[in-house]
Coordinates of C-alpha atoms and ligand atoms in Angstrom, one line a residue:
X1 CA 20.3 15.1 -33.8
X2 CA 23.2 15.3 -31.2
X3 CA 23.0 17.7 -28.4
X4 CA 25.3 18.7 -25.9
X5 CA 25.2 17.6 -22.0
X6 CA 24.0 21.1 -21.6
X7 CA 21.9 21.8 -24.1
X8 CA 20.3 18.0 -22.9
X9 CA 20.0 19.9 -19.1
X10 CA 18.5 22.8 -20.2
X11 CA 15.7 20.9 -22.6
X12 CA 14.5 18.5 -19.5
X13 CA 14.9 22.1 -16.7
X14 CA 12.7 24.0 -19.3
X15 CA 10.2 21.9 -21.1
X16 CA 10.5 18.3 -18.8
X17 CA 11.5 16.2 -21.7
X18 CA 13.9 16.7 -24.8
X19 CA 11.4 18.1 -27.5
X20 CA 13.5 17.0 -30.6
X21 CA 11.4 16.4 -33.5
X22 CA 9.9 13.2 -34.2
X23 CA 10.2 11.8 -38.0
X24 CA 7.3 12.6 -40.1
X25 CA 5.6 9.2 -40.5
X26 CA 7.0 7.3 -38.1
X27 CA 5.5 3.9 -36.9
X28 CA 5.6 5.4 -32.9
X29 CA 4.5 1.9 -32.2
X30 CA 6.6 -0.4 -33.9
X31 CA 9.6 1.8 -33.1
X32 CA 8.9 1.8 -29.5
X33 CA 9.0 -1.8 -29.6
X34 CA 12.1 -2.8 -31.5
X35 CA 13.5 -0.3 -28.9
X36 CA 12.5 -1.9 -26.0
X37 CA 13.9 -4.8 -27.7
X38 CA 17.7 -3.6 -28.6
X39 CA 18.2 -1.2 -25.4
X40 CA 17.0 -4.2 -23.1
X41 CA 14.3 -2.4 -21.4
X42 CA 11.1 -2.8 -20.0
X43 CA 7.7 -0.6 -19.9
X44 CA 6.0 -0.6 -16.8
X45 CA 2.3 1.4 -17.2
X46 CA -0.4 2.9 -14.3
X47 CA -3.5 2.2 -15.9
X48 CA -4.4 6.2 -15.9
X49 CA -2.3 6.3 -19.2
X50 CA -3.7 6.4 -22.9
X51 CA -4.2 3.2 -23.8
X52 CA -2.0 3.2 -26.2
X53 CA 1.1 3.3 -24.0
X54 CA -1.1 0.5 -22.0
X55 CA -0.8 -1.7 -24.8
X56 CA 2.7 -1.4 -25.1
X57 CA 3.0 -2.3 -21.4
X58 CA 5.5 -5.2 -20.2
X59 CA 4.1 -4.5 -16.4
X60 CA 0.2 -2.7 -16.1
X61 CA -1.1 -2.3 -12.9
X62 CA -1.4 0.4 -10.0
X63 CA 0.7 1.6 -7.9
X64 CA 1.5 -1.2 -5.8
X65 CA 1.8 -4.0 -8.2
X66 CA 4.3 -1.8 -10.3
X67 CA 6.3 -1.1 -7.1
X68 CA 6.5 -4.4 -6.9
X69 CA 7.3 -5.2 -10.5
X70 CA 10.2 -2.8 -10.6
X71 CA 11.5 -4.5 -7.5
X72 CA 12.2 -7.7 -9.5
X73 CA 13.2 -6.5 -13.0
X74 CA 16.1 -7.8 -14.2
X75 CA 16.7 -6.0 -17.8
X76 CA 19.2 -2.6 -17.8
X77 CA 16.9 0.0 -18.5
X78 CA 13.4 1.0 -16.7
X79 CA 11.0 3.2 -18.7
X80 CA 8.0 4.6 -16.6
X81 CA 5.2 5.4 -17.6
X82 CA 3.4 7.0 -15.1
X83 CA 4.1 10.2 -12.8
X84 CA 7.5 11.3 -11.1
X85 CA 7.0 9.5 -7.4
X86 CA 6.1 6.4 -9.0
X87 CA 9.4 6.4 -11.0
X88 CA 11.4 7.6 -8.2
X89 CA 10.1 4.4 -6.5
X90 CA 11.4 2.2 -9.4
X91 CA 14.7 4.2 -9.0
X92 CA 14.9 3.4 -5.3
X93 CA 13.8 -0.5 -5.1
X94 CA 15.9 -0.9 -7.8
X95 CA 19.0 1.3 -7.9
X96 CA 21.4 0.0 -10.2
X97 CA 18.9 0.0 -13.5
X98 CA 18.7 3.2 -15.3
X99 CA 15.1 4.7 -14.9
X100 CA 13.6 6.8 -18.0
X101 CA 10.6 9.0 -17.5
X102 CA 9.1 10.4 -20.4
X103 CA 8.4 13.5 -19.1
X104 CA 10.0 14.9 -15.9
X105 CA 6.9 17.4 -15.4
X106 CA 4.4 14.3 -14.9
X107 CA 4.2 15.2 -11.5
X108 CA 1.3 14.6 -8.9
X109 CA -0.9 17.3 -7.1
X110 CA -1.0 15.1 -4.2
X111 CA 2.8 14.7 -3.9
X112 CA 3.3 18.4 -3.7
X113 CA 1.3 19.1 -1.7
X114 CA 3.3 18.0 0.8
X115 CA 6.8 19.8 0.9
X116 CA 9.6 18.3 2.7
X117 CA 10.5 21.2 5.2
X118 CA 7.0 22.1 6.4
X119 CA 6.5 18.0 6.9
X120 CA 9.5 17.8 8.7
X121 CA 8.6 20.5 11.1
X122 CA 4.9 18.5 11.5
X123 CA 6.1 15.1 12.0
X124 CA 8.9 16.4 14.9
X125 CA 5.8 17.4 16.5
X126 CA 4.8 14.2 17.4
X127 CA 8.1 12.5 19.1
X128 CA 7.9 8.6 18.3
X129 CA 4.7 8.7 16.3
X130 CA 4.7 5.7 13.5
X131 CA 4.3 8.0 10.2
X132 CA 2.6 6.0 7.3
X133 CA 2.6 7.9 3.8
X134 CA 0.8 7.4 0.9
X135 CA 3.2 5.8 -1.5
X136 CA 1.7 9.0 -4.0
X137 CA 5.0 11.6 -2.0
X138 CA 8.7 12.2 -2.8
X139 CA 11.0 10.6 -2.2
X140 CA 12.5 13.1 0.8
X141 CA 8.8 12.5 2.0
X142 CA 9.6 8.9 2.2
X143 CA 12.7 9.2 3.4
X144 CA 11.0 10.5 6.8
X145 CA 8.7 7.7 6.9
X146 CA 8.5 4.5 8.8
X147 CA 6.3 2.8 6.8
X148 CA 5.1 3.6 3.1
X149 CA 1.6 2.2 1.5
X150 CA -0.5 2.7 -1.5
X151 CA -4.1 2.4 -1.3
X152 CA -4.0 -1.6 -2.1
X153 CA -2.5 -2.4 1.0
X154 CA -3.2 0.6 3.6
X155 CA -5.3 -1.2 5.8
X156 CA -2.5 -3.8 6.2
X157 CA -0.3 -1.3 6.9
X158 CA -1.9 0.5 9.4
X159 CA -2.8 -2.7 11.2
X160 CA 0.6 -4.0 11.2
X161 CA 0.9 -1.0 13.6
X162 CA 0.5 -1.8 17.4
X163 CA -2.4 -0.2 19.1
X164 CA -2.1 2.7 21.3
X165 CA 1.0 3.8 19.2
X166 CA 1.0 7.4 17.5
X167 CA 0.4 7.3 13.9
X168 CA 0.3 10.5 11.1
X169 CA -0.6 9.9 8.0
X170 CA 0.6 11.7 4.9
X171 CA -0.2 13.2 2.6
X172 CA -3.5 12.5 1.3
X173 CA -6.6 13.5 4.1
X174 CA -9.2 12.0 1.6
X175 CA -7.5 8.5 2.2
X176 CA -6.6 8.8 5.6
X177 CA -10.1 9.9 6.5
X178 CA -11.6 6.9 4.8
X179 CA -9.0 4.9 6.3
X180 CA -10.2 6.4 10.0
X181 CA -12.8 4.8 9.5
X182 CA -12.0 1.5 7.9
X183 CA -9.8 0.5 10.7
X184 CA -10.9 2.4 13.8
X185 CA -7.6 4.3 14.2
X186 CA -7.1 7.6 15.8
X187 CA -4.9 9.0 13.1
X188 CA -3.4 12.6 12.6
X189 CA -3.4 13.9 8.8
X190 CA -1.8 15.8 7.0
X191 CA -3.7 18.1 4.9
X192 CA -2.8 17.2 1.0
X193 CA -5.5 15.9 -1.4
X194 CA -5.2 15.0 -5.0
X195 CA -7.1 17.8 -7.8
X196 CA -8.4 15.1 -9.9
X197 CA -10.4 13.2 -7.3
X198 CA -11.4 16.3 -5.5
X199 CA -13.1 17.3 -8.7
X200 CA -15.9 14.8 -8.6
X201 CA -19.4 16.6 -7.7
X202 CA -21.5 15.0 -5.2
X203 CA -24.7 16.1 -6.6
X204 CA -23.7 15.2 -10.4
X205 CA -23.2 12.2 -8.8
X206 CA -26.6 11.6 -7.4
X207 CA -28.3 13.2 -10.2
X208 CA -26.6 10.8 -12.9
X209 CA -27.2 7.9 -10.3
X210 CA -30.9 8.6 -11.3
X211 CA -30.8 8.2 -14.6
X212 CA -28.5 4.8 -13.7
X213 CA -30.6 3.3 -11.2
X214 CA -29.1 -0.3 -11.8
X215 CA -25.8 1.3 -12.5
X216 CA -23.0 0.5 -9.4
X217 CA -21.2 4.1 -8.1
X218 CA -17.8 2.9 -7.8
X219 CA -14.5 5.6 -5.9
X220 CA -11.1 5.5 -5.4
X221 CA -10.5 6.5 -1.7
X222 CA -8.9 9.5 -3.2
X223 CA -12.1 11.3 -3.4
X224 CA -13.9 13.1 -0.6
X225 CA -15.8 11.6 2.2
X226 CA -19.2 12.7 1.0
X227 CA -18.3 11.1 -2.3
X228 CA -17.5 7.8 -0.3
X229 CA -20.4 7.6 1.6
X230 CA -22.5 6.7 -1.7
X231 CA -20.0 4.6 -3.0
X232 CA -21.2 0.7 -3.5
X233 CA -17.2 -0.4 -3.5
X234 CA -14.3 1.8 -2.5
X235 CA -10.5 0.6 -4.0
X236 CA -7.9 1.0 -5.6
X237 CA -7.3 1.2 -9.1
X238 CA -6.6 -2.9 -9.5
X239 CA -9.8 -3.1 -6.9
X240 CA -11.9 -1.4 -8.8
X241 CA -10.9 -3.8 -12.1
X242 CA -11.4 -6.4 -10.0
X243 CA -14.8 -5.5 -8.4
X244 CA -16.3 -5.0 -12.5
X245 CA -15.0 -8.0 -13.8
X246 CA -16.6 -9.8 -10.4
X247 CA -20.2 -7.7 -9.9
X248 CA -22.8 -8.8 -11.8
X249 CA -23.8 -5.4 -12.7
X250 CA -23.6 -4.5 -16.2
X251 CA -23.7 -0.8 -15.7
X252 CA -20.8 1.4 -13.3
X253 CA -20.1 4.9 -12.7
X254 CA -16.4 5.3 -11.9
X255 CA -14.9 7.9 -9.6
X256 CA -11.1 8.0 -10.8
X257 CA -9.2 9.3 -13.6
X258 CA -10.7 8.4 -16.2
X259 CA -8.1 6.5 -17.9
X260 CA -8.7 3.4 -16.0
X261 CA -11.9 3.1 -18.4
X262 CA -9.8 1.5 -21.5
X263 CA -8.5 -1.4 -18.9
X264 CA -12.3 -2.3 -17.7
X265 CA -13.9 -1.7 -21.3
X266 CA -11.1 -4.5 -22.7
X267 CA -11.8 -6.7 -19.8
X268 CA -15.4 -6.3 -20.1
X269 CA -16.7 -5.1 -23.4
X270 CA -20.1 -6.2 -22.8
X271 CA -20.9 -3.8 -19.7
X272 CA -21.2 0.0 -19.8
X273 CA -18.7 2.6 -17.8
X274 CA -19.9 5.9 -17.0
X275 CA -17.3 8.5 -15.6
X276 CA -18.0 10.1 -12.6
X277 CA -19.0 14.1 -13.5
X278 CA -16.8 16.7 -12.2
X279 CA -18.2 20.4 -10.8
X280 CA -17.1 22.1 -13.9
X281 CA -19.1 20.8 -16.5
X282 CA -16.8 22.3 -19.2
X283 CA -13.8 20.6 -18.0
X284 CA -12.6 17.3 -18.3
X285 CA -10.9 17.3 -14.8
X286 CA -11.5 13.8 -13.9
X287 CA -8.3 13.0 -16.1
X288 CA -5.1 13.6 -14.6
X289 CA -3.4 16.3 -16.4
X290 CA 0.1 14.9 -15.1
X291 CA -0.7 11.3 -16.5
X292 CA -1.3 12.8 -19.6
X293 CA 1.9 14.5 -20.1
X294 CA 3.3 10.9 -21.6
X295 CA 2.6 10.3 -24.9
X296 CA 3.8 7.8 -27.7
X297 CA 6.2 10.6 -29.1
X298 CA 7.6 11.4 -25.4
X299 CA 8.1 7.7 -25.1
X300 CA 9.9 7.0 -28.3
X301 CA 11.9 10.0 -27.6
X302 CA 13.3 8.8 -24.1
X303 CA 14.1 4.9 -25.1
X304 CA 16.2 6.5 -28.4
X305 CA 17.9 8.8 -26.3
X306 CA 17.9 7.3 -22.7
X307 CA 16.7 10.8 -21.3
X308 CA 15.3 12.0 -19.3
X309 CA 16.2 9.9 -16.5
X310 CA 15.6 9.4 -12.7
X311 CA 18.5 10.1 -10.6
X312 CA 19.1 10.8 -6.8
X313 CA 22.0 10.6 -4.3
X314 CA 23.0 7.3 -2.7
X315 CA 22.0 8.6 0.9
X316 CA 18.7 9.5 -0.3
X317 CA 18.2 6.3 -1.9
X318 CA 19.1 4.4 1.2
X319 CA 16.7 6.5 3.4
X320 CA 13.9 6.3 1.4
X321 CA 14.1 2.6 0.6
X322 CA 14.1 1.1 4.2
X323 CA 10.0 2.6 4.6
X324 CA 9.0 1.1 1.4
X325 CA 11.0 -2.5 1.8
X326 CA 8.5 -2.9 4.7
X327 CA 5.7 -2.1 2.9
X328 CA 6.9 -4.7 0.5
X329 CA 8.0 -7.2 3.2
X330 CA 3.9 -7.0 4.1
X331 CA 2.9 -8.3 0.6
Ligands
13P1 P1 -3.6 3.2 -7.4 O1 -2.5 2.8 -6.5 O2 -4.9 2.9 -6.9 O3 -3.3 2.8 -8.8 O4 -3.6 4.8 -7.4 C1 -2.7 5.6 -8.1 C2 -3.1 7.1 -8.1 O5 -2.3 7.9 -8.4 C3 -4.4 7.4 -7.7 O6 -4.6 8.7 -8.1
SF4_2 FE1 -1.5 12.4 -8.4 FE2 -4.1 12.6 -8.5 FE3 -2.8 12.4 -10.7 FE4 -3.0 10.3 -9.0 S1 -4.6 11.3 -10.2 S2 -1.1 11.0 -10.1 S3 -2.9 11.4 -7.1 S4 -2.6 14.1 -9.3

């Protein structure tokens, strides 16, 4: 079906992708591929995605790692598959390649909740303070940053920082707190936190922990302090891989979305992963609605017709670029 440039503009403003009809019958899977294949493009994945779009993957990994990976890829075309910040990223470390999002409405709680104008008046508070966001912002947010990380290499970050000097850190106060603490750095914080990790209930937690008393409680520092604090290993989404595959544990209750299970169950099918419960036992809040939004259809849909697709102005670009090349610069 052909549509017009503004009938394309009006499909992505109301419903965040184009919403044609997919073929009855269709091999989504096989398709996607042989697209992949003629449009010379490449899938990069967050592992909070159906595993399905995993599989189909030429780059898995968090946040960092795909940063990274979209840094260095050489084909024409970039399809995301992940939420809007983390394609805007791709967009800026690499310019020049057309970025695809499957949906333009997989947004991130976390990343608005921290609008551009209200941030701007908070930062000039604080004349030559170092301002370190979470790499989970916009990219405007970026843009007035000196230094972007992602909860891989925060630490890092915040020690490449001199001592003594000013730092804010933005926007999530769940990670900044945690990070407080990890490095012993006065910090002021901004206060944005992400829904899905706030969800997790401390006392489902302990109470399941009961009936698991060999299991390991493992959190993304996403999730509230008192959530931390029983934690037996805090990290990020490739730390938390990592720490399973490692421990000798054969049992782990897991404190992020809960997508990240169908990465540790094919790494290690022999031990058992719990999700973390949430306060509302009748919702199923630890995924991350957002994440969701991508789906095989969405992603067939945006290789055949190269929409919808990342775009933002050259000056932007260049602003927002220079606070995540140093991140990158870090390793
Ligand atoms: P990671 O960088 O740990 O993959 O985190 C991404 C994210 O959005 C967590 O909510
Ligand atoms: Fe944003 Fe939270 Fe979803 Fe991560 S899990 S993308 S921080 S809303």
């Amino acid at each position: 079906m052909q549509l017009t440039p503004e009938e394309v503009k009006d499909r992505l403003k109301n419903k965040g992708y184009l919403g044609l009809e997919v073929p009855k019958g269709l091999d989504l899977v096989t398709e996607i591929k042989r697209l992949k294949k003629e449009k010379n493009a490449v899938l990069l994945a967050h592992y909070y995605q159906e595993g399905a779009i995993q599989e189909l993957a030429d780059y898995l990994g968090d946040s960092l790692y795909l940063a990274q990976a979209a840094e260095k890829v050489d084909a024409q075309i970039i399809v995301f598959a992940g939420v809007h910040f983390m394609a805007e990223t791709a967009k800026i470390v690499n310019p020049n390649k057309k970025v695809l999002l499957p949906d333009l409405k997989a947004g991130c709680s976390l990343a608005d909740s921290c609008p551009p104008t209200d941030f701007k008046k908070f930062v000039d508070q604080y004349p030559g303070a170092h301002v370190v966001t979470y790499i989970n912002c916009s990219a405007e947010i970026k843009a007035l940053s000196t230094i972007v990380c992602t909860s891989s290499n925060a630490k890092r970050v915040i020690d490449s920082i001199p001592e003594g000097e000013t730092i804010i850190f933005a926007p999530d106060k769940n990670l900044g707190k945690y990070l407080i603490k990890e490095t012993g750095r006065d910090m002021i914080l901004w206060d944005g936190s992400c829904i899905v990790h706030e969800a997790f209930s401390f006392e489902r937690i302990v109470a399941l922990a009961k009936t698991y008393p060999n299991a390991k409680f493992i959190a993304h520092p996403e999730s509230e302090s008192q959530v931390l604090e029983i934690a037996d290993y805090i990290g990020s989404t490739s730390g938390l891989l990592t720490y399973v595959q490692e421990n000798s544990a054969t049992e782990f209750i897991v404190a992020t979305e809960a997508g990240i299970l169908y990465e540790m169950e094919k790494r290690c099918p022999e031990k058992t992963f719990i999700p973390a419960p949430v306060e509302d036992e009748t919702c199923a809040c630890s995924e991350c609605a957002f994440m969701k939004l991508n789906t095989l259809e969405k992603l067939y849909l945006c290789l055949e017709y190269e929409n919808p697709e990342i775009t933002l102005s050259k000056a932007l670009v260049e602003k927002a670029k220079l606070p995540i090349t140093r991140m990158l610069e870090l390793g």
